[in-house]
Coordinates of C-alpha atoms in Angstrom, one line a residue:
M1 CA 0.0 0.0 0.0
N2 CA 1.0 3.7 -0.2
K3 CA 3.3 4.1 2.7
N4 CA 2.9 7.9 2.5
L5 CA -0.8 7.6 3.4
F6 CA -0.2 8.7 7.0
S7 CA 2.8 11.0 6.6
D8 CA 2.7 13.1 3.4
N9 CA 0.9 16.4 3.1
S10 CA -2.0 15.2 0.9
L11 CA -5.5 14.9 2.3
V12 CA -7.0 11.4 2.1
F13 CA -10.6 10.8 1.0
F14 CA -12.6 7.8 2.2
D15 CA -15.9 6.7 0.7
G16 CA -19.4 7.1 2.3
A17 CA -22.4 5.1 3.4
M18 CA -23.0 1.5 2.2
G19 CA -26.3 0.3 3.6
T20 CA -28.5 3.2 2.2
M21 CA -26.8 2.9 -1.2
L22 CA -27.6 -0.8 -1.4
Q23 CA -31.2 0.0 -0.6
E24 CA -31.3 2.6 -3.3
K25 CA -30.0 -0.1 -5.7
G26 CA -32.7 -2.5 -4.8
W27 CA -31.5 -4.4 -1.7
N28 CA -34.6 -4.7 0.4
S29 CA -33.8 -7.8 2.5
S30 CA -34.4 -7.8 6.2
Q31 CA -30.9 -9.3 6.6
P32 CA -27.9 -7.0 7.2
P33 CA -26.0 -5.5 4.2
E34 CA -23.0 -7.7 4.7
V35 CA -25.0 -10.7 3.5
C36 CA -25.2 -8.9 0.1
N37 CA -21.5 -10.0 -0.3
I38 CA -22.8 -13.5 -0.7
V39 CA -26.2 -13.2 -2.4
S40 CA -25.8 -10.0 -4.5
P41 CA -22.1 -9.2 -4.9
E42 CA -22.8 -7.2 -8.0
L43 CA -24.8 -4.6 -6.0
V44 CA -21.9 -4.1 -3.6
E45 CA -19.4 -3.8 -6.4
S46 CA -21.6 -1.1 -8.1
V47 CA -21.6 0.9 -4.9
H48 CA -17.8 0.7 -4.6
Q49 CA -17.5 1.7 -8.3
A50 CA -19.6 4.8 -7.7
Y51 CA -17.3 5.9 -4.9
V52 CA -14.3 5.3 -7.0
K53 CA -15.8 7.5 -9.7
A54 CA -16.5 10.1 -7.1
G55 CA -12.9 10.4 -6.2
A56 CA -12.4 8.2 -3.1
D57 CA -8.8 7.2 -2.3
I58 CA -9.9 4.4 0.1
I59 CA -12.7 1.9 -0.7
T60 CA -14.2 0.4 2.5
A61 CA -15.1 -3.3 2.2
N62 CA -18.7 -4.2 3.1
T63 CA -17.6 -6.1 6.3
F64 CA -18.7 -3.7 9.0
G65 CA -20.9 -6.2 10.8
A66 CA -19.3 -9.4 9.5
N67 CA -18.4 -10.9 12.8
P68 CA -19.4 -14.3 14.3
F69 CA -21.9 -12.8 16.7
K70 CA -23.9 -11.3 13.8
M71 CA -23.3 -13.8 10.9
G72 CA -23.5 -17.1 12.8
P73 CA -27.2 -16.9 13.7
L74 CA -28.0 -16.2 10.1
G75 CA -26.2 -19.3 8.9
Y76 CA -23.2 -17.5 7.3
S77 CA -19.5 -17.9 8.0
A78 CA -18.0 -14.6 9.1
E79 CA -14.8 -15.6 7.4
E80 CA -16.5 -16.1 4.1
V81 CA -18.4 -12.9 4.3
V82 CA -15.2 -11.0 5.1
R83 CA -13.2 -12.6 2.3
K84 CA -16.0 -12.0 -0.2
G85 CA -16.3 -8.4 0.9
V86 CA -12.6 -7.6 0.5
A87 CA -12.5 -9.4 -2.9
I88 CA -15.5 -7.4 -4.2
A89 CA -13.9 -4.1 -3.0
R90 CA -10.6 -5.1 -4.6
R91 CA -12.3 -5.8 -8.0
A92 CA -14.0 -2.4 -7.9
A93 CA -11.1 -0.3 -6.4
A94 CA -9.3 0.3 -9.7
G95 CA -6.0 0.7 -7.9
R96 CA -7.4 2.5 -4.8
L97 CA -6.6 1.1 -1.4
V98 CA -9.1 -1.3 0.3
A99 CA -9.9 -1.1 4.0
L100 CA -11.2 -4.0 6.0
D101 CA -14.1 -2.5 7.9
I102 CA -14.7 -3.6 11.5
G103 CA -17.6 -2.3 13.5
P104 CA -18.9 -3.0 17.0
L105 CA -20.0 -6.6 17.9
G106 CA -23.5 -5.5 18.9
Q107 CA -23.1 -6.6 22.6
L108 CA -22.2 -4.6 25.6
M109 CA -18.8 -5.2 27.2
A110 CA -18.5 -6.2 30.8
P111 CA -19.3 -4.9 33.4
M112 CA -22.3 -3.2 31.6
G113 CA -23.0 -6.4 29.6
A114 CA -21.9 -10.0 29.5
L115 CA -19.2 -9.7 26.8
S116 CA -15.7 -10.3 28.2
F117 CA -12.7 -8.5 26.8
N118 CA -11.2 -11.8 25.7
D119 CA -14.4 -12.9 23.9
A120 CA -14.5 -9.6 22.1
Y121 CA -10.9 -10.0 21.0
E122 CA -11.6 -13.5 19.6
N123 CA -14.5 -12.3 17.5
F124 CA -12.5 -9.4 16.1
A125 CA -9.6 -11.8 15.5
V126 CA -11.8 -13.7 13.1
Q127 CA -12.4 -10.6 11.0
V128 CA -8.8 -9.5 11.1
K129 CA -7.4 -12.9 10.0
A130 CA -9.9 -13.3 7.1
G131 CA -9.5 -9.7 5.9
T132 CA -5.7 -9.8 6.0
E133 CA -5.6 -13.1 4.1
A134 CA -8.0 -11.7 1.6
G135 CA -5.6 -8.9 0.8
A136 CA -6.9 -5.8 2.6
D137 CA -4.5 -2.8 2.6
L138 CA -5.5 -1.4 5.9
I139 CA -7.9 -1.9 8.8
L140 CA -10.7 0.6 9.7
I141 CA -12.2 0.0 13.1
E142 CA -15.2 2.4 13.3
T143 CA -18.4 3.5 15.1
M144 CA -17.1 2.3 18.4
S145 CA -19.0 3.7 21.4
D146 CA -16.9 1.9 24.0
L147 CA -13.1 2.5 24.1
Y148 CA -12.7 -0.9 25.8
E149 CA -14.2 -2.7 22.8
A150 CA -12.1 -0.5 20.5
K151 CA -9.0 -1.7 22.4
A152 CA -9.9 -5.3 21.9
A153 CA -10.3 -4.6 18.1
V154 CA -7.0 -2.7 17.9
L155 CA -5.1 -5.4 19.7
A156 CA -6.5 -8.0 17.4
A157 CA -5.5 -5.9 14.4
K158 CA -2.0 -5.2 15.7
E159 CA -1.3 -8.7 16.9
L160 CA -2.6 -10.6 13.9
S161 CA -1.7 -8.4 11.0
S162 CA 1.0 -5.9 9.9
L163 CA -1.5 -3.6 8.3
P164 CA -2.0 0.0 9.3
V165 CA -4.9 0.4 11.8
I166 CA -7.3 3.3 12.0
C167 CA -9.8 3.5 14.8
T168 CA -12.7 6.0 15.1
L169 CA -15.4 6.3 17.8
A170 CA -18.9 7.7 17.7
F171 CA -19.4 10.7 20.0
Q172 CA -22.7 12.2 21.3
K173 CA -23.7 15.9 21.6
N174 CA -22.2 16.0 25.1
G175 CA -18.7 15.4 23.7
R176 CA -18.4 11.8 25.0
T177 CA -19.1 8.4 23.6
L178 CA -22.1 6.4 24.8
M179 CA -19.9 4.7 27.4
G180 CA -18.5 8.1 28.6
N181 CA -15.1 8.2 26.8
D182 CA -13.9 11.7 26.2
P183 CA -11.8 12.8 23.2
L184 CA -8.5 13.3 25.2
T185 CA -8.8 9.8 26.6
V186 CA -9.5 8.3 23.2
V187 CA -6.3 10.0 21.9
T188 CA -4.3 8.9 24.9
V189 CA -5.3 5.2 24.8
L190 CA -5.5 4.6 21.1
E191 CA -2.1 6.3 20.4
A192 CA -0.5 4.3 23.2
L193 CA -1.9 1.1 21.6
G194 CA -0.2 2.0 18.3
A195 CA -3.2 3.1 16.2
D196 CA -1.9 4.7 13.0
A197 CA -4.8 7.2 12.8
I198 CA -7.7 7.9 15.0
G199 CA -10.9 9.9 14.7
V200 CA -14.7 10.1 14.9
N201 CA -17.5 8.9 12.7
C202 CA -21.3 8.6 12.6
S203 CA -23.7 9.8 15.3
L204 CA -23.7 13.5 14.4
G205 CA -23.4 15.9 11.5
P206 CA -20.1 17.7 10.7
E207 CA -21.1 21.0 12.4
E208 CA -22.1 19.2 15.6
L209 CA -18.8 17.2 15.6
L210 CA -16.6 20.3 15.4
P211 CA -16.0 20.6 19.2
V212 CA -15.0 16.9 19.3
V213 CA -12.8 17.3 16.2
G214 CA -11.1 20.3 17.8
K215 CA -10.3 18.2 20.9
L216 CA -8.9 15.4 18.8
T217 CA -6.7 17.6 16.7
E218 CA -5.6 19.5 19.8
H219 CA -4.0 16.4 21.3
A220 CA -3.3 13.9 18.5
H221 CA 0.1 13.1 17.2
V222 CA -1.3 10.8 14.4
P223 CA -3.6 11.7 11.5
V224 CA -7.3 12.3 12.3
L225 CA -10.1 10.8 10.3
V226 CA -13.6 12.3 10.3
Q227 CA -16.6 10.6 8.7
A228 CA -19.7 12.6 9.7
N229 CA -23.3 11.9 9.0
A230 CA -25.1 14.1 6.5
G231 CA -26.5 16.2 9.3
L232 CA -28.9 15.2 12.1
P233 CA -31.5 12.7 10.9
Q234 CA -35.2 13.7 10.6
L235 CA -38.3 11.6 10.3
I236 CA -40.3 12.8 7.3
D237 CA -43.3 10.9 5.9
G238 CA -42.2 7.8 7.8
R239 CA -38.7 8.0 6.3
V240 CA -35.4 8.9 7.9
V241 CA -33.9 11.8 6.0
Y242 CA -30.5 13.4 6.5
P243 CA -30.9 17.1 5.7
L244 CA -27.4 18.3 4.9
N245 CA -26.6 18.6 1.1
P246 CA -23.2 17.7 -0.3
L247 CA -22.0 21.3 -0.7
S248 CA -22.9 22.2 2.9
F249 CA -21.2 19.0 4.0
A250 CA -18.0 19.9 2.3
E251 CA -18.1 23.4 3.7
S252 CA -18.2 22.0 7.2
A253 CA -15.4 19.6 6.4
E254 CA -13.3 22.5 5.3
K255 CA -13.4 23.8 8.8
M256 CA -12.1 20.5 10.0
V257 CA -9.2 20.5 7.5
L258 CA -8.2 23.9 8.9
M259 CA -8.2 22.4 12.4
G260 CA -5.7 19.8 11.2
V261 CA -7.8 16.9 10.0
K262 CA -6.1 14.8 7.3
M263 CA -8.7 12.1 6.4
L264 CA -12.3 12.7 5.4
G265 CA -15.2 10.6 4.3
G266 CA -18.9 10.2 5.0
C267 CA -21.2 8.1 7.2
C268 CA -25.0 7.8 7.4
G269 CA -26.9 9.7 4.8
T270 CA -23.9 10.3 2.5
N271 CA -23.4 9.0 -1.0
P272 CA -21.0 9.5 -3.9
E273 CA -22.1 13.1 -4.4
Y274 CA -20.9 13.9 -0.9
I275 CA -17.4 12.4 -1.6
K276 CA -17.3 14.2 -4.9
A277 CA -18.1 17.5 -3.1
L278 CA -15.3 16.8 -0.6
R279 CA -12.8 16.1 -3.4
N280 CA -13.8 19.1 -5.4
R281 CA -13.6 21.6 -2.5
L282 CA -10.7 20.2 -0.6
G283 CA -8.6 18.2 -3.2
N284 CA -5.9 20.9 -3.5
Y285 CA -5.6 21.5 0.3
Q286 CA -2.3 20.4 2.0
W287 CA -2.5 18.8 5.4
K288 CA -1.0 20.9 8.1
Q289 CA -0.3 18.5 10.9
P290 CA -0.8 20.0 14.3
Q291 CA 2.5 20.2 16.3
N292 CA 1.1 18.9 19.6
Q293 CA 3.6 18.5 22.4
R294 CA 3.6 15.0 24.0
I295 CA 2.8 14.8 27.7
T296 CA 3.2 12.2 30.4
A297 CA -0.3 10.9 31.1
V298 CA -2.2 8.0 32.3
A299 CA -5.9 7.2 31.9
S300 CA -8.9 5.2 33.0
S301 CA -11.7 4.8 30.5
R302 CA -13.3 8.1 31.3
K303 CA -10.5 10.5 32.2
T304 CA -6.9 11.2 31.4
L305 CA -4.6 12.4 34.1
S306 CA -1.7 14.7 32.9
L307 CA 1.4 14.3 35.1
E308 CA 2.9 17.5 33.8
K309 CA 2.1 19.8 36.8
G310 CA 1.9 19.3 40.5
L311 CA 2.5 16.3 42.8
H312 CA 0.4 13.2 42.1
I313 CA -0.4 10.5 44.7
I314 CA -0.2 6.8 43.8
G315 CA -2.2 5.0 46.5
Q316 CA -0.3 2.0 47.9
R317 CA -2.9 0.3 50.0
I318 CA -3.9 -2.5 47.6
N319 CA -0.9 -4.6 48.5
P320 CA -1.1 -7.8 50.5
A321 CA 2.4 -7.5 52.0
G322 CA 1.8 -7.7 55.8
R323 CA -2.0 -7.6 55.3
Q324 CA -3.6 -10.9 56.3
D325 CA -7.1 -9.6 55.2
L326 CA -5.9 -9.0 51.7
I327 CA -4.0 -12.3 51.5
Q328 CA -7.1 -14.2 52.5
A329 CA -9.3 -12.2 50.1
L330 CA -7.0 -12.7 47.1
S331 CA -6.5 -16.3 47.9
S332 CA -10.3 -16.8 47.9
N333 CA -10.9 -14.7 44.8
E334 CA -13.0 -12.3 46.9
F335 CA -12.3 -8.8 45.8
D336 CA -14.7 -6.6 47.8
V337 CA -11.9 -5.6 50.1
L338 CA -10.0 -4.3 47.1
Y339 CA -12.8 -2.0 46.2
E340 CA -13.0 -0.8 49.8
E341 CA -9.4 0.1 49.7
A342 CA -9.8 1.8 46.3
L343 CA -12.7 3.8 47.5
L344 CA -10.9 4.9 50.7
Q345 CA -7.9 6.0 48.7
E346 CA -10.0 7.9 46.1
Q347 CA -11.8 9.8 48.9
A348 CA -8.4 10.6 50.5
G349 CA -7.1 12.1 47.3
A350 CA -5.3 9.4 45.4
D351 CA -4.8 10.2 41.7
I352 CA -3.7 6.7 40.7
L353 CA -4.3 3.3 42.4
D354 CA -1.4 0.8 42.7
I355 CA -2.5 -2.8 42.4
N356 CA -0.2 -5.5 43.9
V357 CA -1.8 -9.0 44.2
Y358 CA 1.3 -11.2 45.0
T359 CA 0.6 -13.6 47.9
G360 CA 2.6 -16.7 46.8
L361 CA -0.7 -18.7 47.1
T362 CA -2.3 -18.0 43.7
D363 CA -1.4 -17.7 40.1
E364 CA -0.4 -14.1 40.2
A365 CA -1.1 -13.4 36.5
E366 CA -4.6 -14.8 36.8
T367 CA -5.3 -12.9 40.0
M368 CA -3.9 -9.6 38.5
E369 CA -6.3 -9.9 35.6
K370 CA -9.3 -10.5 37.8
A371 CA -8.3 -7.8 40.2
V372 CA -7.9 -5.2 37.4
E373 CA -11.2 -6.1 35.8
Y374 CA -13.0 -5.9 39.2
I375 CA -11.5 -2.6 40.4
Q376 CA -11.9 -0.8 37.1
S377 CA -15.6 -1.9 36.9
L378 CA -16.2 0.2 40.1
T379 CA -13.8 3.1 39.8
H380 CA -12.6 5.5 37.1
T381 CA -9.2 6.2 38.7
P382 CA -6.2 5.3 36.6
L383 CA -4.3 2.2 37.6
Q384 CA -0.7 1.3 38.3
L385 CA 0.1 -2.5 38.0
D386 CA 2.7 -3.6 40.5
S387 CA 4.6 -6.9 40.2
A388 CA 8.0 -8.4 39.9
D389 CA 6.6 -11.0 37.5
Y390 CA 6.3 -9.7 33.9
R391 CA 3.6 -12.2 33.2
A392 CA 1.4 -10.6 35.8
L393 CA 2.1 -7.2 34.4
E394 CA 1.1 -8.4 30.9
A395 CA -2.1 -10.1 32.2
G396 CA -3.2 -6.9 33.8
A397 CA -2.1 -4.5 31.0
R398 CA -4.0 -6.6 28.5
V399 CA -7.4 -6.0 30.2
V400 CA -6.8 -2.5 31.6
N401 CA -9.5 -0.1 30.3
G402 CA -7.2 2.9 29.8
K403 CA -3.5 3.6 29.9
P404 CA -1.8 2.3 33.1
I405 CA 1.7 2.5 34.7
L406 CA 3.8 -0.6 34.9
N407 CA 5.7 -0.9 38.2
S408 CA 8.4 -1.6 37.3
V409 CA 11.5 -2.2 35.3
N410 CA 15.1 -1.7 36.2
G411 CA 18.5 -1.4 34.5
C412 CA 19.0 -5.2 34.2
R413 CA 19.0 -6.3 30.6
Q414 CA 16.6 -9.2 31.2
A415 CA 14.1 -6.9 33.0
M416 CA 14.0 -4.4 30.2
E417 CA 13.7 -7.1 27.5
Q418 CA 10.7 -8.5 29.4
I419 CA 8.9 -5.3 30.3
F420 CA 9.3 -2.8 27.5
P421 CA 7.6 -5.0 24.9
I422 CA 4.6 -5.2 27.2
A423 CA 4.5 -1.5 27.7
R424 CA 4.8 -0.9 23.9
K425 CA 2.2 -3.5 23.0
Y426 CA -0.5 -2.5 25.5
G427 CA 0.2 1.2 25.8
A428 CA 1.6 2.0 29.2
C429 CA 3.9 4.2 31.1
V430 CA 6.8 2.4 32.9
I431 CA 8.5 3.1 36.2
G432 CA 12.3 2.6 35.9
M433 CA 14.1 1.7 39.1
T434 CA 17.7 3.0 39.2
M435 CA 19.3 -0.4 40.0
D436 CA 20.9 -3.0 37.8
E437 CA 22.9 -6.3 38.0
D438 CA 25.2 -4.6 40.5
G439 CA 22.4 -3.6 42.8
I440 CA 21.5 -0.1 44.0
P441 CA 24.3 2.4 43.5
E442 CA 25.4 4.4 46.5
N443 CA 25.8 7.7 44.6
A444 CA 23.4 9.8 42.6
E445 CA 25.6 10.0 39.4
R446 CA 25.5 6.2 39.0
R447 CA 21.8 6.2 39.4
L448 CA 21.5 8.8 36.7
A449 CA 23.6 6.6 34.4
I450 CA 21.2 3.7 34.9
A451 CA 18.2 6.0 34.3
E452 CA 19.8 7.1 31.1
K453 CA 20.3 3.5 30.1
I454 CA 16.7 2.7 30.9
L455 CA 15.5 5.7 28.8
D456 CA 17.7 4.8 25.8
T457 CA 16.5 1.2 25.8
A458 CA 12.9 2.2 26.1
L459 CA 13.2 4.4 23.1
S460 CA 14.7 1.6 21.1
Y461 CA 11.6 -0.4 21.8
G462 CA 9.4 2.3 20.4
L463 CA 8.3 3.9 23.7
H464 CA 8.3 7.7 24.0
K465 CA 10.4 9.6 26.5
E466 CA 7.2 10.8 28.2
D467 CA 6.3 7.2 29.0
I468 CA 9.2 6.7 31.3
I469 CA 9.1 7.7 35.0
I470 CA 12.2 7.2 37.1
D471 CA 12.4 6.0 40.7
T472 CA 15.7 6.8 42.2
I473 CA 14.9 4.4 45.1
V474 CA 14.3 5.3 48.7
Q475 CA 16.0 3.1 51.3
S476 CA 15.7 3.0 55.1
A477 CA 17.4 5.9 56.8
A478 CA 17.9 3.7 59.8
R479 CA 19.9 1.2 57.8
L480 CA 21.7 3.6 55.4
P481 CA 22.0 7.0 57.0
G482 CA 22.9 9.7 54.5
N483 CA 21.6 7.6 51.5
A484 CA 18.4 9.7 51.4
M485 CA 20.4 12.7 50.2
E486 CA 21.8 10.7 47.3
T487 CA 18.3 9.7 46.4
L488 CA 17.1 13.3 46.3
K489 CA 20.2 14.4 44.4
A490 CA 19.4 11.7 41.8
V491 CA 15.9 13.1 41.5
S492 CA 17.3 16.5 40.7
L493 CA 19.8 15.1 38.2
V494 CA 17.2 13.0 36.4
K495 CA 14.9 16.0 36.1
R496 CA 17.7 18.3 34.9
E497 CA 19.7 16.0 32.7
L498 CA 17.1 13.8 31.2
G499 CA 13.9 15.8 31.6
L500 CA 12.0 12.7 32.9
K501 CA 9.2 12.5 35.5
T502 CA 10.2 11.1 38.8
V503 CA 8.5 9.0 41.5
L504 CA 9.5 7.7 45.0
G505 CA 8.0 5.2 47.4
I506 CA 8.2 7.5 50.4
S507 CA 7.4 5.1 53.2
N508 CA 10.6 3.1 52.7
I509 CA 12.6 6.0 54.3
S510 CA 11.2 5.3 57.8
Y511 CA 11.3 1.5 57.8
G512 CA 12.3 0.2 61.2
M513 CA 12.0 3.6 62.8
K514 CA 9.6 5.3 65.2
N515 CA 7.2 8.1 64.3
R516 CA 7.0 6.9 60.7
P517 CA 4.2 9.2 59.4
S518 CA 6.1 12.4 60.4
L519 CA 9.4 11.1 59.0
N520 CA 7.6 10.2 55.7
A521 CA 6.0 13.6 55.5
A522 CA 9.3 15.4 56.2
F523 CA 11.1 13.4 53.5
L524 CA 8.4 14.0 51.0
A525 CA 8.8 17.8 51.6
M526 CA 12.4 17.5 50.8
A527 CA 11.7 15.4 47.7
L528 CA 9.3 18.0 46.5
G529 CA 12.1 20.5 46.7
A530 CA 14.2 18.2 44.5
G531 CA 11.4 18.2 41.8
L532 CA 9.5 15.0 42.6
D533 CA 6.4 14.5 40.4
L534 CA 4.7 11.4 41.9
V535 CA 4.7 9.7 45.3
I536 CA 3.7 6.2 46.2
A537 CA 2.2 6.6 49.6
D538 CA -0.9 6.0 51.8
P539 CA -3.2 8.9 50.8
A540 CA -5.1 8.4 54.1
S541 CA -2.0 9.5 56.1
Q542 CA -3.0 12.8 57.7
Q543 CA 0.5 14.2 57.6
I544 CA 0.9 13.4 53.9
A545 CA -2.5 14.9 53.1
E546 CA -1.8 18.1 55.1
L547 CA 1.6 18.5 53.5
I548 CA 0.3 18.1 49.9
K549 CA -2.6 20.5 50.7
T550 CA -0.2 23.1 51.9
V551 CA 2.1 22.7 48.9
D552 CA -0.8 22.9 46.5
L553 CA -2.0 26.1 48.3
L554 CA 1.4 27.7 48.1
T555 CA 2.1 26.8 44.5
G556 CA -1.3 27.6 43.2
A557 CA -2.0 23.9 42.2
A558 CA -5.2 24.0 44.4
E559 CA -6.8 26.6 42.2

């Protein structure tokens, strides 16, 4: 395929609606339009040909709903419908690129419904495999109303093919998807997963979508695709009518191009005349890619947390170390106590929740997966996955509904080889511990060198600098007096020399000492002076809470 599709300065034009076009050409079956690939392929081909003639660069195969959930009950093989759809599009494309089209499965994802993440993945995998084998040039995942379902589809596409992947969601008038996903979170999660382009389609007309498009182009670092409806639907004489004419549609699309949109097409109510109007009005425009700065950020399904300003608390209480109640609960697959801890920490001001499930009594990877699914079903706070076992980190990262932090990697070659591919594949930030095969260095300069090695290795795996958070390691002041100052010096060096975010587990400083809360708070105050960005602590600690509140007041972060 054309490798410049995502990088050159030309606009890219997709096609428009398929279902309504088939109806206009005589398809009046009660069955879904994908069945037409089998019983009336000539109708599908004629629609594709009309879009080719109108000037579309991308021809979208008639495979939107060709998944096992929808095709199986009708007696059709999803694989056959997909293969036929791609073949028909290829015949009609006349040298244009062919996109395998993947839409929602038509069932609600857990916890709102019964569809598990893994079941969703397996259904999307059927479409991806069949479409790739049939010769599609790229994969278009569209009309998603649930970012979690979109993640399952993107993972299937990235794992089972080498084709470029575009993913677009359907937004409502309130600026969120049906499941509450906002544009910034969509950008954060999909880019982290490796989507080659992102965007919005369906649900609204181009004018109504402008605020959402503005948010997408304000934050995206990959091309944005918009395929709007032909206005808001109206019911006239018993028929659904889309009121926006092709010229008005193209005029609205022009505003999007000026915002930085590169890819345009049509959804419900559009036809070849709309694509022709887009091509005629915008064909000579050059794409001006927005130069958006990357930020360090984590996300749940409904909110993105920027780590660029202020101090952020990572709640440490979901950890069975020394907690018999948590050990018993995790060993019995009873997770209510985890939610109680999550809620307590949220109410106390935690920005991120650390999840550690190691007990030595269960399969840690299996327990991590269950714990993540349970906690994120009840809270919208971003998660940090905490384990010394890379398999547990991968199990959790796979099912996280958002962009998590992985805690952690270190400067040992084996650790980096295990953890960085997981972070790249599933889209995560990573905490890098400044220790290696020789242990924890005594001096700050050596810790800086390990941090630099971690950063360089992460970049070689395709991670971004902003995805790396460095922990210069707090040790007990009782055991190693004076070492605390080297830790703080290392924080300052990492900030100044590498420009990376930093994190510390504050409570380690007071291990084995009296008056631990006050010691922890005092050390945190010193760390803030060194430039600390995140702290792993108990947010319910009164001393910690009062210190952070005071700092926020003095720095203006509380406003």
